[in-house]
PDB file of C-alpha atoms in Angstrom:
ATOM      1  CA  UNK A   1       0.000   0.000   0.000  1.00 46.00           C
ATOM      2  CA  UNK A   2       3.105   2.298   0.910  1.00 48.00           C
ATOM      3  CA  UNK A   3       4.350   1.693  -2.175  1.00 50.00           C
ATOM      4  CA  UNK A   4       1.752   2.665  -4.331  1.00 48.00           C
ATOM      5  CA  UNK A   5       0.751   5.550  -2.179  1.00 50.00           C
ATOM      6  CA  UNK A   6       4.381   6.731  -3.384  1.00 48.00           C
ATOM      7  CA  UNK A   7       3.380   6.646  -6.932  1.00 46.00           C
ATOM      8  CA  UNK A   8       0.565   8.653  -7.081  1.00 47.00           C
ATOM      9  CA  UNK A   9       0.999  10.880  -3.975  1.00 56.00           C
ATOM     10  CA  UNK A  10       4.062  12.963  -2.852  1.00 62.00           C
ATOM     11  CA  UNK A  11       6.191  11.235  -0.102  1.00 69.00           C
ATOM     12  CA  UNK A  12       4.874  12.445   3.519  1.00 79.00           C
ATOM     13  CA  UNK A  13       6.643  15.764   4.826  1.00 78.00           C
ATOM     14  CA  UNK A  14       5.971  14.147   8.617  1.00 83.00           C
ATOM     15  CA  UNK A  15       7.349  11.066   7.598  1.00 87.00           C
ATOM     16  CA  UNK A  16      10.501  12.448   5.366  1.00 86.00           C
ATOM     17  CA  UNK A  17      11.259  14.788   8.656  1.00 87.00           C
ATOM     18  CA  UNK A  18      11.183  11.382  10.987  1.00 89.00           C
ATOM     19  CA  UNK A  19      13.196   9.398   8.790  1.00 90.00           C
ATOM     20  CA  UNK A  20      15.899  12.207   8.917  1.00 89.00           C
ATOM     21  CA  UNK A  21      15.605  13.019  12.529  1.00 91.00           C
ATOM     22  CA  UNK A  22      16.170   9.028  13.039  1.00 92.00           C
ATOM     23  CA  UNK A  23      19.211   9.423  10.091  1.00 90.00           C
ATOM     24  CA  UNK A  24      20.720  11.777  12.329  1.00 91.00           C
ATOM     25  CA  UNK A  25      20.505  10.688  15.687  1.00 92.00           C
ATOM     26  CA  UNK A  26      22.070   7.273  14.967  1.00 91.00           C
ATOM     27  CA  UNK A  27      24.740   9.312  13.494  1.00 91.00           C
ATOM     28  CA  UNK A  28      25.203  11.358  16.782  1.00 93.00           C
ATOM     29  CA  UNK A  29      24.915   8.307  18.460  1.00 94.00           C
ATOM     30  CA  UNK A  30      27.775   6.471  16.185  1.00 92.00           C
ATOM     31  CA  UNK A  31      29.998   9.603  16.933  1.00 93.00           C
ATOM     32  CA  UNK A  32      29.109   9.736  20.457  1.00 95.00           C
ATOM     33  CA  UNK A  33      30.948   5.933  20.492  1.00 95.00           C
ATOM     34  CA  UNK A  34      34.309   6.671  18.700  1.00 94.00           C
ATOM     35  CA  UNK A  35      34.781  10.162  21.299  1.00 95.00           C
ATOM     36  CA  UNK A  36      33.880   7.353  24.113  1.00 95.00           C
ATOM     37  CA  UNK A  37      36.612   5.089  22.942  1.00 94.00           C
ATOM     38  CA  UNK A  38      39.055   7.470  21.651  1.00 95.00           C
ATOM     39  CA  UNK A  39      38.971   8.945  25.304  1.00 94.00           C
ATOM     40  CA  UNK A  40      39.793   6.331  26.766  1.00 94.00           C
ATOM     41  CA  UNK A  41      42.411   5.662  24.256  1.00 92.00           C
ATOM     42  CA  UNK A  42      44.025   8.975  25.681  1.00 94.00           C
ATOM     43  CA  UNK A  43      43.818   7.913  29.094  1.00 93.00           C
ATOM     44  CA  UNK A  44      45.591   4.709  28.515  1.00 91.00           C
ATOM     45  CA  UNK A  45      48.108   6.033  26.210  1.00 92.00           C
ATOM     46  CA  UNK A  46      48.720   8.883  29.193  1.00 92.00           C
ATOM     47  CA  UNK A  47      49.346   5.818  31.574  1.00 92.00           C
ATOM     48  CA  UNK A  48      51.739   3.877  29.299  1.00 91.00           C
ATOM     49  CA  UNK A  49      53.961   7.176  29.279  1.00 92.00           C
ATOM     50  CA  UNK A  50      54.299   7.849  32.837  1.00 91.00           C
ATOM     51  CA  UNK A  51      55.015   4.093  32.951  1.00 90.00           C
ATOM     52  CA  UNK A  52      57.737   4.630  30.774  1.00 89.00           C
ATOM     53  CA  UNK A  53      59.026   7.621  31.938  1.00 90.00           C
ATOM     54  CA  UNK A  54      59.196   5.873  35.534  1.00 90.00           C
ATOM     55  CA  UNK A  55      60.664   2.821  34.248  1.00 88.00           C
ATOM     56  CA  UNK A  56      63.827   4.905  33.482  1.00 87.00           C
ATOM     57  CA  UNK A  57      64.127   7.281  36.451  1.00 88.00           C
ATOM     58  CA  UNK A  58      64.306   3.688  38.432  1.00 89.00           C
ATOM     59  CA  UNK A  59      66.639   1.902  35.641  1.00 89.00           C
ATOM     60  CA  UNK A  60      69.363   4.282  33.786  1.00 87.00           C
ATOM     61  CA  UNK A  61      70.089   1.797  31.522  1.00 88.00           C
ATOM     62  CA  UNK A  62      66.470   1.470  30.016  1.00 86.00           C
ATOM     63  CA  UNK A  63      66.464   5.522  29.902  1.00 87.00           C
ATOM     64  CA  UNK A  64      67.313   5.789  26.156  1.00 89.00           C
ATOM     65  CA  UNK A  65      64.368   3.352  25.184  1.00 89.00           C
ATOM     66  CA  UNK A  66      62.218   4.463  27.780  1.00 88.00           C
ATOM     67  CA  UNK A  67      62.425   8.214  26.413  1.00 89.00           C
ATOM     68  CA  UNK A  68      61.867   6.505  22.914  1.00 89.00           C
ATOM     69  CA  UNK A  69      59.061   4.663  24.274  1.00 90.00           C
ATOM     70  CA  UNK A  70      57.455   7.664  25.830  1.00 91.00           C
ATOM     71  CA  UNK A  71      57.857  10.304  22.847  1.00 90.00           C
ATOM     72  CA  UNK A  72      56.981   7.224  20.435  1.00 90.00           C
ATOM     73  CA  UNK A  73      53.435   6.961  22.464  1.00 92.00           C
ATOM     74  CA  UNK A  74      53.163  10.712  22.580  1.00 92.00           C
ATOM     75  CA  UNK A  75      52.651  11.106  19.423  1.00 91.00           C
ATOM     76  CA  UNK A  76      49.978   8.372  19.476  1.00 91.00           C
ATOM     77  CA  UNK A  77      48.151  10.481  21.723  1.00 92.00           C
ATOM     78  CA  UNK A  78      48.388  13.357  19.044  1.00 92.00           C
ATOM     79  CA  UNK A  79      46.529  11.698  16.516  1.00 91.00           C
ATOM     80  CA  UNK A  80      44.058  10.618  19.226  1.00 93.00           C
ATOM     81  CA  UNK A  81      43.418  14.067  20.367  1.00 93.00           C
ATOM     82  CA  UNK A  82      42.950  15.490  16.648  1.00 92.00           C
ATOM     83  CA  UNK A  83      40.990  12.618  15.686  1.00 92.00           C
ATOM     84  CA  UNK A  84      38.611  13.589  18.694  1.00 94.00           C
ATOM     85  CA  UNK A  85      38.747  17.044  17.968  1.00 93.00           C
ATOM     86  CA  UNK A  86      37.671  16.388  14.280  1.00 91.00           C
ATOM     87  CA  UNK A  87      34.669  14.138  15.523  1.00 93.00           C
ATOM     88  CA  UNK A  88      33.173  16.706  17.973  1.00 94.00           C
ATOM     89  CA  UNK A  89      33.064  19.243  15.164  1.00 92.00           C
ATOM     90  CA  UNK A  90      31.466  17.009  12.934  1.00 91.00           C
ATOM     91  CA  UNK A  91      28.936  16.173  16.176  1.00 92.00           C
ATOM     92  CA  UNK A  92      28.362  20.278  16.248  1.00 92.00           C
ATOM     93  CA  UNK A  93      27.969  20.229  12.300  1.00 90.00           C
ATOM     94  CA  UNK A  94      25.350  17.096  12.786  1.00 91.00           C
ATOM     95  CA  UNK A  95      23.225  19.006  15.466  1.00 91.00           C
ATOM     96  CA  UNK A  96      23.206  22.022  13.379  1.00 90.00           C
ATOM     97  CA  UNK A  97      21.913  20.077  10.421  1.00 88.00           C
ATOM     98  CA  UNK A  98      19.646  18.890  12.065  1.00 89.00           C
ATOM     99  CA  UNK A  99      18.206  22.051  13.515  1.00 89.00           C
ATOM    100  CA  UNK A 100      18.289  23.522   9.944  1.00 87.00           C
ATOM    101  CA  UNK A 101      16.091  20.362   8.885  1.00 87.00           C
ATOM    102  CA  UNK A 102      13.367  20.723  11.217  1.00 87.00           C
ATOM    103  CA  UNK A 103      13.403  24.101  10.304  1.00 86.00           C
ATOM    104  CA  UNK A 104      13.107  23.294   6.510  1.00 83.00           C
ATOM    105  CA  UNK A 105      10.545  21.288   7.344  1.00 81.00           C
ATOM    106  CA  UNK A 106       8.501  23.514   9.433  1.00 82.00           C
ATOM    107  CA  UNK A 107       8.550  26.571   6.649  1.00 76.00           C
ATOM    108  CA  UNK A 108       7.336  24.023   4.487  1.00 68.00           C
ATOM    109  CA  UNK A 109       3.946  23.227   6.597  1.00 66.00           C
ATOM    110  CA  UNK A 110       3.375  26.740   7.068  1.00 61.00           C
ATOM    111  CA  UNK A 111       4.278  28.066   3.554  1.00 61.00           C
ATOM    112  CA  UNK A 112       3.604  24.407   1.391  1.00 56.00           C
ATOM    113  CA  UNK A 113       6.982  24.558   0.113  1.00 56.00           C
ATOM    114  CA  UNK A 114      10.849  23.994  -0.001  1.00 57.00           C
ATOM    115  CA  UNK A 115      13.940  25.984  -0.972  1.00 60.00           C
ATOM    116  CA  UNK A 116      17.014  23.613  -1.492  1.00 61.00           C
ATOM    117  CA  UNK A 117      19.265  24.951   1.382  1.00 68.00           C
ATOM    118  CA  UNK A 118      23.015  25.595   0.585  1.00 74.00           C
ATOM    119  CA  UNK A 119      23.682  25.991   4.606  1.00 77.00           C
ATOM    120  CA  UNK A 120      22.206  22.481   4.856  1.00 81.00           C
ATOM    121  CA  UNK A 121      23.782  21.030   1.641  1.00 80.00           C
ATOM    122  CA  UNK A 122      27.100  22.248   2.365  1.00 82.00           C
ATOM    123  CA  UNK A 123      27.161  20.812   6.176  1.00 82.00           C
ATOM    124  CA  UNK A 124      25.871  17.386   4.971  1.00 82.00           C
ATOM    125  CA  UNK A 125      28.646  17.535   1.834  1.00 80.00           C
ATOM    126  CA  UNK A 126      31.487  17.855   4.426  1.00 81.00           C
ATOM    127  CA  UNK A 127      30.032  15.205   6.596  1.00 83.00           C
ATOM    128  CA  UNK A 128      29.225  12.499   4.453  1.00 77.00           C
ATOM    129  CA  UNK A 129      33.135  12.502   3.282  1.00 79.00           C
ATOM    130  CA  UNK A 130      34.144  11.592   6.568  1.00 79.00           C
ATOM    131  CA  UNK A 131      34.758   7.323   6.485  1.00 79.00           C
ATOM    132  CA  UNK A 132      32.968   7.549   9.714  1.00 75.00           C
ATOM    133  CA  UNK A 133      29.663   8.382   8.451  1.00 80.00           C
ATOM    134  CA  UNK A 134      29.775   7.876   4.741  1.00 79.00           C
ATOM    135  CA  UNK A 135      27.034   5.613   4.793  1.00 79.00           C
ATOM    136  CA  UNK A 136      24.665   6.411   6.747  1.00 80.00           C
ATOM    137  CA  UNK A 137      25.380  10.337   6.100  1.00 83.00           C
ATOM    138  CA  UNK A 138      24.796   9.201   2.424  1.00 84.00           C
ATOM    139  CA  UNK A 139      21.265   7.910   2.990  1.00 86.00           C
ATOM    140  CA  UNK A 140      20.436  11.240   4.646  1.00 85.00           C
ATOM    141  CA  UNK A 141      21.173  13.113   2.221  1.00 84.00           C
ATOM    142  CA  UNK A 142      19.331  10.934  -0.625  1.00 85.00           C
ATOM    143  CA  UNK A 143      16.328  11.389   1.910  1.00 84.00           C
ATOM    144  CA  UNK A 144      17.255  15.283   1.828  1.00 84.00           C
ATOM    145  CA  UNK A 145      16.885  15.917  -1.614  1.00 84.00           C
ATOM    146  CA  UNK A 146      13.755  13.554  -1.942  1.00 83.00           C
ATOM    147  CA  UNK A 147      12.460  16.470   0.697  1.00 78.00           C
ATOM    148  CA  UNK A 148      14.078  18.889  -1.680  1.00 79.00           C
ATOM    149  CA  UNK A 149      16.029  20.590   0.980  1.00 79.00           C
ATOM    150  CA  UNK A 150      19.269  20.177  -0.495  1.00 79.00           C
ATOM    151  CA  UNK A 151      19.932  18.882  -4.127  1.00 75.00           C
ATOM    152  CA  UNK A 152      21.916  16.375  -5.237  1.00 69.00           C
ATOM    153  CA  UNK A 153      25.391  16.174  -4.557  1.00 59.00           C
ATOM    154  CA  UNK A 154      28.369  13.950  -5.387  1.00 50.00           C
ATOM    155  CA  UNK A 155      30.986  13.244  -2.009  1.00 52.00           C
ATOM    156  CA  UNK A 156      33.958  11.414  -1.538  1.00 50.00           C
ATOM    157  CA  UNK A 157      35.240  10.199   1.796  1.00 49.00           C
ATOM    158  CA  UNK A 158      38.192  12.069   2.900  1.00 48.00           C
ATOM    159  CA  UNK A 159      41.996  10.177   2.670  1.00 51.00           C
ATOM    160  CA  UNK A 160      43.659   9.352   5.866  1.00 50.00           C
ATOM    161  CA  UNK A 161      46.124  11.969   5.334  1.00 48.00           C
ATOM    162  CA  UNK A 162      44.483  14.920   4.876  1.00 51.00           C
ATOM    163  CA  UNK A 163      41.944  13.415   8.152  1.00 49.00           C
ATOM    164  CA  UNK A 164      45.404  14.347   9.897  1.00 52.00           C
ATOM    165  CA  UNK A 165      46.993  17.013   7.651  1.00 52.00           C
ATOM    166  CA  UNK A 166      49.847  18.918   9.202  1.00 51.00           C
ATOM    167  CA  UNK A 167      50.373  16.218  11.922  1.00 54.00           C
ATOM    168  CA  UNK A 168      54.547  16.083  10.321  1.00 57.00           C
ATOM    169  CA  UNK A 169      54.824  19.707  10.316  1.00 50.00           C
ATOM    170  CA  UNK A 170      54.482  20.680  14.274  1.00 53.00           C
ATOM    171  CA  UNK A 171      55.383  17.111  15.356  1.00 75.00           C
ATOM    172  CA  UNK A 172      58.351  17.357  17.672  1.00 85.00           C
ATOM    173  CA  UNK A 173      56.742  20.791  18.921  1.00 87.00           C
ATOM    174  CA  UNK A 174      53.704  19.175  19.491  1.00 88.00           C
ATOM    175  CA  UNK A 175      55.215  15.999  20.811  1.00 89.00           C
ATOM    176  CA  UNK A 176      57.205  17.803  23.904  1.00 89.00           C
ATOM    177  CA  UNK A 177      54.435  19.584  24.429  1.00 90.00           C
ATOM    178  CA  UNK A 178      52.038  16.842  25.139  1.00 89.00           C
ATOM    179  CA  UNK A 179      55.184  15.045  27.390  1.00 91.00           C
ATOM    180  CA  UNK A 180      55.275  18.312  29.462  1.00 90.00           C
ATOM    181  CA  UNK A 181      51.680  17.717  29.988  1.00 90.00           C
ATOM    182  CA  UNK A 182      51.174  15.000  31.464  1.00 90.00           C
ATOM    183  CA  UNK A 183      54.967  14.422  33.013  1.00 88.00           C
ATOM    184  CA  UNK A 184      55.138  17.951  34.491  1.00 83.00           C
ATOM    185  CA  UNK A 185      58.278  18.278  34.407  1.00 62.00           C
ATOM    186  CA  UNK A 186      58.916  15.437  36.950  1.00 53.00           C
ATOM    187  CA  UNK A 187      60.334  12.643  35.309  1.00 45.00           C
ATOM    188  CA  UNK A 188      62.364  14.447  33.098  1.00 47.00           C
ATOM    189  CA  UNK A 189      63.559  14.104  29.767  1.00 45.00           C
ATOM    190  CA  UNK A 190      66.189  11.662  29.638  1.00 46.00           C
ATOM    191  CA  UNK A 191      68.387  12.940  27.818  1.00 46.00           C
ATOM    192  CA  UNK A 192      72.213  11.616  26.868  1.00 39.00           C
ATOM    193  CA  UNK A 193      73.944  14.137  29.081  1.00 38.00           C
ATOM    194  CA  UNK A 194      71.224  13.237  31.791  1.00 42.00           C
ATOM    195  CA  UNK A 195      71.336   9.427  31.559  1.00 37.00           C
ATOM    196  CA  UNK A 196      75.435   9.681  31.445  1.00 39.00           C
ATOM    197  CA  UNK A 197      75.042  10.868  35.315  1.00 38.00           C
ATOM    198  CA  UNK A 198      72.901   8.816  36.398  1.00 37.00           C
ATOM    199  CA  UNK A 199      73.454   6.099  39.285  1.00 34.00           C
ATOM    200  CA  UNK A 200      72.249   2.946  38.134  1.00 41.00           C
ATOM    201  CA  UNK A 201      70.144   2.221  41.474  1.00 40.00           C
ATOM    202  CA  UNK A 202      68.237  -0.816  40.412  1.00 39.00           C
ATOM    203  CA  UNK A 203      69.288  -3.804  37.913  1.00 41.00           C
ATOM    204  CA  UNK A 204      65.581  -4.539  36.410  1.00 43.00           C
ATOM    205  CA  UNK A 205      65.299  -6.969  33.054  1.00 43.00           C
ATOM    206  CA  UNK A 206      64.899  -5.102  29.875  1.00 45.00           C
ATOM    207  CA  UNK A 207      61.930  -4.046  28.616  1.00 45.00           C
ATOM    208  CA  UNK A 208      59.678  -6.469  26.722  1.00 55.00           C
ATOM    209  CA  UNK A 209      60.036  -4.531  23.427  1.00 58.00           C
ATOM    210  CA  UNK A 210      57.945  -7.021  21.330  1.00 63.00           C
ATOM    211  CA  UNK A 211      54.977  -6.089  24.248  1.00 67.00           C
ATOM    212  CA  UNK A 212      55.344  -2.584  23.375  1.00 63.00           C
ATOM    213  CA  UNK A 213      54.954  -2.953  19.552  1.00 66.00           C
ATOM    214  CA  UNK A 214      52.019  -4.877  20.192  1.00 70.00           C
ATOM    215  CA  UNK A 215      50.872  -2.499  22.393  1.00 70.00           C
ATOM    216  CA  UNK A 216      51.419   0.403  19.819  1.00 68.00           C
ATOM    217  CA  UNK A 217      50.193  -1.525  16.887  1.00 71.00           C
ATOM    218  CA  UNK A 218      46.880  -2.414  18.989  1.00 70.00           C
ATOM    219  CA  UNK A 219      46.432   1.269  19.657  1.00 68.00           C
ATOM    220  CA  UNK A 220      46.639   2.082  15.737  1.00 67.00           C
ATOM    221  CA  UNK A 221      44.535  -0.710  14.756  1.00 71.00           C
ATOM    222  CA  UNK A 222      41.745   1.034  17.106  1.00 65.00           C
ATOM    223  CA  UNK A 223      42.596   4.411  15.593  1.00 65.00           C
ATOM    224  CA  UNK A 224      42.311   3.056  11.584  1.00 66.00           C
ATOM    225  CA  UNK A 225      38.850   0.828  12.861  1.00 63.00           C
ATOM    226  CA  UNK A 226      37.281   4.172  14.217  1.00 60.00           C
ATOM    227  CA  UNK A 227      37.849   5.859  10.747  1.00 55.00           C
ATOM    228  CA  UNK A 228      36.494   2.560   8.797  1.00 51.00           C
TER     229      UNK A 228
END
């Protein structure tokens, strides 16, 4: 019956503007999930430095790969925090579409028609290239210009490096930065000069490096699945 309905009768505003606000909130809600994990990808990454950083203070001869170690998962972190970053502004660009829909969609009952919104059209167009939401973001907007609130558009999800552009360029800045965060200053950088002086006070076994690489490549694994 739906289905013929659709051929001789224009599709239901009330139902087009459900079907969208449903579109969208199981986009928030899939966004909403990566910040969850990716925050608590911080925090562990945050613990495995200070780890690091303590496990040469105590053993001077594990200070050279320690300080590896630590700058190694510091720059982990960076890509965490700018992938985060990136999904909260797509989150605010989500909840702005969708307020712009429902307002669409109210003009229309009052006045009994639409104007193809470029606000709207250019939002959706810079979500729907995000591998994130490509699907889902896709079928909104096919359900967008059925409504004719935004024509029809062509995107393309956005490469992994320009999801992270510039990450090279202020790297090293960026990196120390993020150590003097979260070290304070108290477990130094160990330095050559540093680790020359310093009394070996404990005789621990060497790190388990092959642990750490696992631990690292886990980490990115969980960074490439959120953007899949």
């Amino acid at each position: 019956m739906e289905s013929l309905k659709a051929v001789f009768w224009k599709p239901d505003p009330a139902v087009q503007m459900r079907k969208c606000n449903s579109l969208i909130r199981s986009n928030t809600r899939k966004l909403d999930r990566d910040i969850a994990q990716l925050k608590l990808l911080d925090s562990k990454t945050k613990q495995y430095i200070i780890q690091a950083s303590k496990r040469g203070q105590k053993n001077p001869s594990q200070a050279k790969q320690a300080a590896s170690e630590t700058r190694t998962f510091a720059r982990e972190m960076i890509r965490i925090r700018k992938q985060s970053s990136r999904l909260a502004t797509s989150k605010a660009q989500l909840q702005s579409v969708q307020m712009q829909v429902n307002e669409a969609f109210s003009v229309r009952k009052i006045e009994g028609s639409l104007k193809a919104s470029t606000g709207i059209m250019k939002d959706v167009n810079s979500l729907v290239r995000l591998p994130e939401l490509t699907g889902t973001m896709r079928e909104l907007s096919q359900e967008l210009v059925k409504a004719g609130i935004i024509e029809e558009m062509v995107g393309d999800s956005l490469p992994d490096d320009q999801l992270l552009e510039g990450e090279d360029d202020e790297a090293e800045a960026e990196v120390d930065k993020v150590l003097g965060e979260i070290l304070q200053g108290k477990l130094g950088k160990m330095d050559g000069s540093k680790v020359e002086t310093l009394v070996e006070e404990n005789n621990e076994p060497e790190a388990d490096l092959e642990e750490q690489e696992a631990t690292l490549a886990q980490m990115r694994g969980r960074l490439e699945a959120l953007k899949s």
